[in-house]
CSV table of C-alpha atoms and ligand atoms in Angstrom, one decimal:
chain,number,residue,atom,x,y,z
A,71,UNK,CA,2.7,23.8,-11.1
A,72,UNK,CA,4.5,27.1,-12.0
A,73,UNK,CA,8.1,26.0,-12.8
A,74,UNK,CA,11.2,27.9,-13.9
A,75,UNK,CA,14.1,26.2,-15.7
A,76,UNK,CA,17.5,27.9,-15.9
A,77,UNK,CA,19.9,26.6,-18.5
A,78,UNK,CA,18.6,25.0,-21.7
A,79,UNK,CA,21.7,23.1,-22.8
A,80,UNK,CA,22.0,19.6,-24.1
A,81,UNK,CA,20.6,18.3,-20.8
A,82,UNK,CA,18.4,21.2,-19.6
A,83,UNK,CA,16.5,21.8,-22.8
A,84,UNK,CA,15.0,18.3,-23.0
A,85,UNK,CA,14.3,18.2,-19.2
A,86,UNK,CA,12.3,21.4,-19.5
A,87,UNK,CA,10.5,20.0,-22.5
A,88,UNK,CA,9.4,17.0,-20.4
A,89,UNK,CA,8.1,19.3,-17.7
A,90,UNK,CA,6.0,21.3,-20.2
A,91,UNK,CA,4.7,18.0,-21.7
A,92,UNK,CA,3.7,16.9,-18.2
A,93,UNK,CA,1.4,20.0,-18.1
A,94,UNK,CA,3.4,22.4,-15.9
A,95,UNK,CA,3.5,26.1,-16.7
A,96,UNK,CA,7.2,26.5,-17.6
A,97,UNK,CA,9.2,29.8,-17.7
A,98,UNK,CA,12.7,29.4,-19.1
A,99,UNK,CA,15.9,31.4,-18.8
A,100,UNK,CA,19.0,30.8,-21.0
A,101,UNK,CA,22.2,33.0,-21.0
A,102,UNK,CA,22.1,33.0,-24.8
A,103,UNK,CA,18.6,34.3,-25.3
A,104,UNK,CA,18.1,32.8,-28.8
A,105,UNK,CA,18.1,29.3,-27.3
A,106,UNK,CA,15.3,30.4,-24.9
A,107,UNK,CA,13.3,31.9,-27.8
A,108,UNK,CA,13.7,28.7,-29.8
A,109,UNK,CA,12.6,26.6,-26.9
A,110,UNK,CA,9.4,28.6,-26.3
A,111,UNK,CA,8.7,28.5,-30.1
A,112,UNK,CA,8.9,24.7,-30.0
A,113,UNK,CA,7.3,23.9,-26.6
A,114,UNK,CA,5.2,26.9,-25.4
A,115,UNK,CA,5.5,28.6,-22.0
A,116,UNK,CA,7.5,31.8,-21.7
A,117,UNK,CA,11.0,33.0,-21.4
A,118,UNK,CA,12.6,35.7,-19.2
A,119,UNK,CA,15.8,37.8,-19.7
A,120,UNK,CA,17.3,37.1,-16.2
A,121,UNK,CA,17.1,34.3,-13.7
A,122,UNK,CA,15.4,36.8,-11.2
A,123,UNK,CA,12.7,37.6,-13.7
A,124,UNK,CA,12.2,33.9,-14.6
A,125,UNK,CA,11.6,32.8,-11.0
A,126,UNK,CA,9.6,35.4,-9.1
A,127,UNK,CA,6.3,33.5,-9.1
A,128,UNK,CA,7.6,29.9,-9.5
A,129,UNK,CA,6.8,27.2,-7.0
A,130,UNK,CA,9.8,25.2,-8.3
A,131,UNK,CA,13.0,26.4,-9.9
A,132,UNK,CA,15.4,24.0,-11.6
A,133,UNK,CA,18.9,24.7,-13.0
A,134,UNK,CA,21.2,22.7,-15.2
A,135,UNK,CA,24.2,24.9,-16.1
A,136,UNK,CA,28.0,24.2,-16.3
A,137,UNK,CA,30.2,24.2,-13.2
A,138,UNK,CA,30.3,25.8,-9.7
A,139,UNK,CA,30.9,29.4,-10.9
A,140,UNK,CA,28.0,29.2,-13.4
A,141,UNK,CA,25.6,27.8,-10.7
A,142,UNK,CA,26.7,30.6,-8.3
A,143,UNK,CA,26.0,33.2,-11.1
A,144,UNK,CA,22.5,32.1,-11.8
A,145,UNK,CA,21.5,31.7,-8.1
A,146,UNK,CA,23.5,34.3,-6.1
A,147,UNK,CA,24.9,36.6,-8.8
A,148,UNK,CA,23.5,39.9,-10.0
A,149,UNK,CA,19.9,39.2,-11.1
A,150,UNK,CA,20.3,35.7,-9.7
A,151,UNK,CA,17.3,33.5,-8.7
A,152,UNK,CA,17.6,33.2,-5.0
A,153,UNK,CA,16.7,36.7,-3.9
A,154,UNK,CA,13.7,36.7,-6.3
A,155,UNK,CA,12.2,33.4,-5.3
A,156,UNK,CA,9.0,33.2,-3.3
A,157,UNK,CA,9.2,32.1,0.3
A,158,UNK,CA,8.7,28.3,0.5
A,159,UNK,CA,9.7,27.6,-3.1
A,160,UNK,CA,12.0,24.7,-4.0
A,161,UNK,CA,15.3,24.9,-5.9
A,162,UNK,CA,16.5,21.7,-7.7
A,163,UNK,CA,20.0,21.7,-9.1
A,164,UNK,CA,20.8,19.2,-11.9
A,165,UNK,CA,24.3,20.6,-12.6
A,166,UNK,CA,27.2,18.4,-11.7
A,167,UNK,CA,29.1,20.6,-9.2
A,168,UNK,CA,31.0,20.2,-5.9
A,169,UNK,CA,29.3,19.0,-2.7
A,170,UNK,CA,30.7,22.2,-1.2
A,171,UNK,CA,28.6,24.5,-3.3
A,172,UNK,CA,25.6,22.3,-2.8
A,173,UNK,CA,26.0,22.9,0.9
A,174,UNK,CA,26.6,26.6,0.4
A,175,UNK,CA,23.4,27.0,-1.7
A,176,UNK,CA,21.4,25.0,0.9
A,177,UNK,CA,22.5,27.4,3.6
A,178,UNK,CA,21.6,30.4,1.4
A,179,UNK,CA,18.3,28.8,0.5
A,180,UNK,CA,17.5,28.2,4.2
A,181,UNK,CA,18.3,31.8,5.0
A,182,UNK,CA,15.6,32.9,2.5
A,183,UNK,CA,13.0,30.3,3.6
A,184,UNK,CA,13.6,28.2,0.4
A,185,UNK,CA,13.9,24.4,0.1
A,186,UNK,CA,16.8,22.9,-2.0
A,187,UNK,CA,17.9,19.6,-3.4
A,188,UNK,CA,21.2,18.8,-5.2
A,189,UNK,CA,20.2,16.4,-8.0
A,190,UNK,CA,22.9,15.6,-10.5
A,191,UNK,CA,21.9,13.2,-13.2
A,192,UNK,CA,23.3,10.3,-15.2
A,193,UNK,CA,22.2,8.9,-18.5
A,194,UNK,CA,23.5,11.6,-20.9
A,195,UNK,CA,21.8,13.3,-23.8
A,196,UNK,CA,19.9,10.3,-24.8
A,197,UNK,CA,18.6,9.8,-21.2
A,198,UNK,CA,17.5,13.5,-21.1
A,199,UNK,CA,15.8,13.3,-24.6
A,200,UNK,CA,14.0,10.0,-23.7
A,201,UNK,CA,13.1,11.0,-20.1
A,202,UNK,CA,15.1,8.1,-18.7
A,203,UNK,CA,17.7,9.8,-16.5
A,204,UNK,CA,19.0,8.4,-13.2
A,205,UNK,CA,18.9,11.2,-10.5
A,206,UNK,CA,21.0,11.2,-7.3
A,207,UNK,CA,19.6,13.5,-4.7
A,208,UNK,CA,20.7,15.2,-1.5
A,209,UNK,CA,18.6,17.3,0.8
A,210,UNK,CA,16.0,17.1,3.5
A,211,UNK,CA,13.2,14.6,3.4
A,212,UNK,CA,10.7,17.5,3.1
A,213,UNK,CA,12.5,19.0,0.0
A,214,UNK,CA,12.9,15.6,-1.6
A,215,UNK,CA,9.2,14.8,-1.2
A,216,UNK,CA,8.3,17.9,-3.2
A,217,UNK,CA,11.1,17.4,-5.8
A,218,UNK,CA,10.5,13.7,-6.6
A,219,UNK,CA,7.2,13.8,-8.4
A,220,UNK,CA,8.3,16.8,-10.5
A,221,UNK,CA,11.6,15.1,-11.6
A,222,UNK,CA,9.6,11.9,-12.4
A,223,UNK,CA,8.7,13.6,-15.7
A,224,UNK,CA,12.2,12.7,-17.0
A,225,UNK,CA,13.6,10.0,-14.7
A,226,UNK,CA,13.9,6.2,-14.8
A,227,UNK,CA,15.3,6.1,-11.3
A,228,UNK,CA,15.4,8.7,-8.5
A,229,UNK,CA,17.3,8.1,-5.3
A,230,UNK,CA,17.4,10.1,-2.1
A,231,UNK,CA,21.0,9.5,-1.0
A,232,UNK,CA,21.1,11.5,2.2
A,233,UNK,CA,21.6,15.1,3.4
A,234,UNK,CA,22.6,18.1,1.2
A,235,UNK,CA,25.7,17.2,-1.0
A,236,UNK,CA,24.9,13.5,-1.0
A,237,UNK,CA,23.6,13.7,-4.6
A,238,UNK,CA,26.9,15.3,-5.8
A,239,UNK,CA,29.0,12.8,-3.8
A,240,UNK,CA,27.0,9.9,-5.4
A,241,UNK,CA,27.6,11.4,-8.8
A,242,UNK,CA,31.4,11.4,-8.0
A,243,UNK,CA,31.2,7.6,-7.3
A,244,UNK,CA,29.4,7.2,-10.6
A,245,UNK,CA,32.1,9.1,-12.5
A,246,UNK,CA,34.9,7.1,-10.9
A,247,UNK,CA,33.2,3.9,-12.0
A,248,UNK,CA,32.8,5.1,-15.6
A,249,UNK,CA,36.5,6.4,-15.8
A,250,UNK,CA,37.9,3.1,-14.6
A,251,UNK,CA,35.7,0.9,-16.9
A,252,UNK,CA,36.4,3.1,-19.9
A,253,UNK,CA,40.2,2.9,-19.5
A,254,UNK,CA,39.9,-0.9,-19.1
A,255,UNK,CA,37.7,-1.2,-22.2
A,256,UNK,CA,40.1,1.0,-24.2
A,257,UNK,CA,43.1,-1.1,-23.3
A,258,UNK,CA,41.2,-4.4,-24.0
A,259,UNK,CA,40.1,-3.3,-27.4
A,260,UNK,CA,43.5,-2.0,-28.3
A,261,UNK,CA,45.0,-5.3,-27.2
A,262,UNK,CA,42.4,-7.3,-29.2
A,263,UNK,CA,43.1,-5.3,-32.3
A,264,UNK,CA,46.9,-5.8,-32.0
A,265,UNK,CA,46.3,-9.5,-31.5
A,266,UNK,CA,44.5,-9.6,-34.8
A,267,UNK,CA,41.1,-10.5,-33.4
A,268,UNK,CA,37.7,-9.5,-35.0
A,269,UNK,CA,36.7,-6.9,-32.4
A,270,UNK,CA,33.0,-7.1,-33.4
A,271,UNK,CA,33.0,-10.8,-32.7
A,272,UNK,CA,35.0,-10.5,-29.5
A,273,UNK,CA,32.6,-7.9,-28.1
A,274,UNK,CA,29.5,-10.0,-29.2
A,275,UNK,CA,30.8,-13.0,-27.3
A,276,UNK,CA,32.3,-11.5,-24.1
A,277,UNK,CA,29.5,-9.0,-23.6
A,278,UNK,CA,27.4,-12.1,-22.7
A,279,UNK,CA,29.8,-12.9,-19.9
A,280,UNK,CA,31.3,-11.2,-16.8
A,281,UNK,CA,33.1,-8.5,-18.9
A,282,UNK,CA,29.8,-6.9,-19.9
A,283,UNK,CA,29.2,-3.3,-19.0
A,284,UNK,CA,27.1,-0.3,-20.2
A,285,UNK,CA,30.2,1.1,-21.8
A,286,UNK,CA,30.8,-2.2,-23.7
A,287,UNK,CA,27.2,-2.4,-24.8
A,288,UNK,CA,27.0,1.2,-25.9
A,289,UNK,CA,30.5,2.3,-26.8
A,290,UNK,CA,32.7,-0.6,-27.9
A,291,UNK,CA,31.5,-0.6,-31.5
A,292,UNK,CA,32.1,3.1,-31.9
A,293,UNK,CA,35.4,2.9,-30.1
A,294,UNK,CA,36.5,0.2,-32.6
A,295,UNK,CA,35.5,2.5,-35.5
A,296,UNK,CA,37.1,5.6,-34.0
A,297,UNK,CA,33.8,7.5,-33.7
A,298,UNK,CA,33.6,10.0,-30.9
A,299,UNK,CA,31.7,13.1,-32.0
A,300,UNK,CA,28.7,12.5,-29.7
A,301,UNK,CA,27.9,11.7,-26.0
A,302,UNK,CA,29.5,12.9,-22.8
A,303,UNK,CA,32.3,15.4,-23.4
A,304,UNK,CA,35.8,14.8,-22.1
A,305,UNK,CA,35.9,18.5,-20.8
A,306,UNK,CA,32.9,17.7,-18.6
A,307,UNK,CA,34.5,14.5,-17.4
A,308,UNK,CA,37.7,16.4,-16.4
A,309,UNK,CA,35.6,18.8,-14.4
A,310,UNK,CA,33.9,15.9,-12.7
A,311,UNK,CA,37.1,14.0,-11.9
A,312,UNK,CA,38.6,17.3,-10.7
A,313,UNK,CA,35.7,17.7,-8.2
A,314,UNK,CA,36.1,14.1,-7.2
A,315,UNK,CA,39.8,14.3,-6.6
A,316,UNK,CA,39.4,17.5,-4.6
A,317,UNK,CA,36.8,15.8,-2.4
A,318,UNK,CA,39.0,12.7,-2.0
A,319,UNK,CA,41.8,15.0,-0.8
A,320,UNK,CA,39.5,16.4,1.8
A,321,UNK,CA,38.4,12.9,2.8
A,322,UNK,CA,42.0,11.6,2.9
A,323,UNK,CA,41.1,8.9,0.3
A,324,UNK,CA,43.6,7.7,-2.3
A,325,UNK,CA,42.2,7.4,-5.9
A,326,UNK,CA,45.2,6.3,-8.0
A,327,UNK,CA,43.2,5.1,-10.9
A,328,UNK,CA,40.9,8.1,-11.0
A,329,UNK,CA,43.9,10.4,-10.9
A,330,UNK,CA,45.6,8.5,-13.7
A,331,UNK,CA,42.6,8.5,-16.0
A,332,UNK,CA,42.1,12.2,-15.3
A,333,UNK,CA,45.6,12.7,-16.7
A,334,UNK,CA,44.8,10.5,-19.7
A,335,UNK,CA,41.9,12.7,-20.4
A,336,UNK,CA,44.2,15.7,-20.3
A,337,UNK,CA,46.1,14.0,-23.1
A,338,UNK,CA,42.9,13.6,-25.1
A,339,UNK,CA,42.2,17.3,-24.6
A,340,UNK,CA,45.7,18.1,-25.8
A,341,UNK,CA,44.9,16.0,-28.9
A,342,UNK,CA,41.9,18.4,-29.5
A,343,UNK,CA,39.3,16.0,-28.1
A,344,UNK,CA,37.8,18.1,-25.4
A,345,UNK,CA,34.3,18.0,-26.9
A,346,UNK,CA,34.5,14.3,-27.8
A,347,UNK,CA,32.8,11.5,-25.9
A,348,UNK,CA,34.6,10.0,-22.9
A,349,UNK,CA,35.2,6.7,-24.8
A,350,UNK,CA,37.8,8.7,-26.8
A,351,UNK,CA,40.3,7.5,-24.2
A,352,UNK,CA,41.2,4.8,-26.7
A,353,UNK,CA,42.7,7.5,-29.0
A,354,UNK,CA,45.8,7.6,-26.8
A,355,UNK,CA,46.4,3.9,-27.5
A,356,UNK,CA,45.7,3.9,-31.2
A,357,UNK,CA,47.9,6.8,-32.4
B,31,NAP,P1,25.7,22.5,-22.2
B,31,NAP,O1,25.0,21.9,-23.4
B,31,NAP,O2,27.0,23.2,-22.5
B,31,NAP,O3,24.7,23.6,-21.5
B,31,NAP,C1,25.1,24.4,-20.5
B,31,NAP,C2,24.0,25.3,-20.1
B,31,NAP,O4,24.4,26.2,-19.0
B,31,NAP,C3,23.7,26.3,-21.3
B,31,NAP,O5,22.3,26.6,-21.2
B,31,NAP,C4,24.5,27.5,-20.9
B,31,NAP,O6,24.0,28.7,-21.5
B,31,NAP,C5,24.3,27.5,-19.4
B,31,NAP,N1,25.4,28.3,-18.7
B,31,NAP,C6,26.7,27.9,-18.6
B,31,NAP,N2,27.3,28.8,-17.9
B,31,NAP,C7,26.5,29.8,-17.5
B,31,NAP,C8,26.5,31.0,-16.7
B,31,NAP,N3,27.7,31.4,-16.2
B,31,NAP,N4,25.4,31.7,-16.6
B,31,NAP,C9,24.3,31.3,-17.1
B,31,NAP,N5,24.1,30.2,-17.9
B,31,NAP,C10,25.2,29.4,-18.1
B,31,NAP,O7,25.9,21.4,-21.0
B,31,NAP,P2,25.1,20.1,-20.7
B,31,NAP,O8,25.7,19.0,-21.5
B,31,NAP,O9,23.6,20.4,-20.8
B,31,NAP,O10,25.6,19.9,-19.2
B,31,NAP,C11,25.0,20.7,-18.1
B,31,NAP,C12,25.4,20.0,-16.8
B,31,NAP,O11,25.0,18.7,-16.7
B,31,NAP,C13,27.0,20.0,-16.6
B,31,NAP,O12,27.2,20.2,-15.2
B,31,NAP,C14,27.3,18.6,-17.0
B,31,NAP,O13,28.5,18.1,-16.3
B,31,NAP,C15,26.1,17.8,-16.5
B,31,NAP,N6,25.8,16.5,-17.2
B,31,NAP,C16,25.9,16.5,-18.6
B,31,NAP,C17,25.7,15.3,-19.2
B,31,NAP,C18,25.8,15.1,-20.7
B,31,NAP,O14,25.8,14.0,-21.2
B,31,NAP,N7,25.9,16.2,-21.5
B,31,NAP,C19,25.3,14.1,-18.5
B,31,NAP,C20,25.2,14.2,-17.1
B,31,NAP,C21,25.5,15.4,-16.5
B,31,NAP,P3,24.4,29.1,-23.0
B,31,NAP,O15,23.4,28.5,-23.9
B,31,NAP,O16,24.3,30.6,-23.0
B,31,NAP,O17,25.8,28.7,-23.2
C-alpha cells in the first residue's frame, strides 16, 4: 500500500521501518528534516518537506508525534495532512493524546470523507524496535478493519476497544496501572535496602510469587543500581497522567494515587530527571 508516516521519533522511526520491511511504499515526514533524510538513507522510500506533501497520494497516513498541540499541527495546521489526504484514505494516530482531540480529529476526518483510528501504543522503545507493541484502538469497525492488518507489522496485540477515543481512554487505564505499580515497587525496594536485604535475591524470589509484575521483571535490577537513562521518559508520563486526571475530572472519578504519583514525578522532574525512565520514582526515596 502507499503509506505516509508523520513523526520519526523513538517510536515512529521503528514503526515506519517495519512498514517498509513489510513491503509498503513509505513516504515519511519529520519536523527536523535530517531525521527523515537519515531514515530514507537507511530504509528506502521517500521523504517530503511538509505533512501535506507527504500524504497527497497515500491510502494510509500514520502519525506518532508528541502531544495534542503537535498532533493538531501535523493534521489541521498550515500544510497539515487532513486537507491534502485523498477521499477515503485512513488516518491512524499512534500519539498518546487526549480522547477529546481524538474525537475532534474523527469529526474533521469525517467532514473530509476520511477514516480515522486513535491507536496509542504500549511496549516502549524496545516494543517498537522489535515490532512487539500492544495497540489500543478506537474508531468505527470499518476503519479498524483497514487499520489492523497494517499495524500488524509491528504489533504483538491489537485491540478494538470501542468508538473514537476508546484507544486513548484505554491507554489512560494502562498508565494508571503503571504509575501505581512503580511507586509500590520503588517503596518496596527502598524498604528492602534499608532492612539490609540483598535486593537481587529478594527480587529473584518474590518475582516467582504474587508480587511479580512487568516492572519488577524489567526494572527492579536497574532501580536497585540507580540506572535510569533509558526507557519511557518521566516528561511523557506526566503528560499522560495529566490527560488522565483531566479526563477523570470530566468523568467525576477520584484518582488519589494517580494524582499523588503525578506529583512525585514532578519532584523527579525538579531533580533533573525529566528524560529519565519512569522507574526513577525511586530517586525520591534514596536521596
Ligand atoms: P520523540 O522521540 O520525542 O519523537 C517525537 C516525534 O514527534 C519527533 O519525530 C518530533 O519531530 C515529532 N514532533 C513533535 N512535535 C511536533 C510538531 N509540533 N510538529 C511536527 N512534528 C512534531 O517521542 P516518542 O518517544 O517517539 O513518543 C511519541 C509519542 O508516543 C508520544 O505521544 C509518547 O507519549 C508516545 N509513547 C512513547 C513511548 C516511549 O517509550 N517512548 C511509549 C508509548 C507511547 P522532531 O524530530 O523534529 O523533534
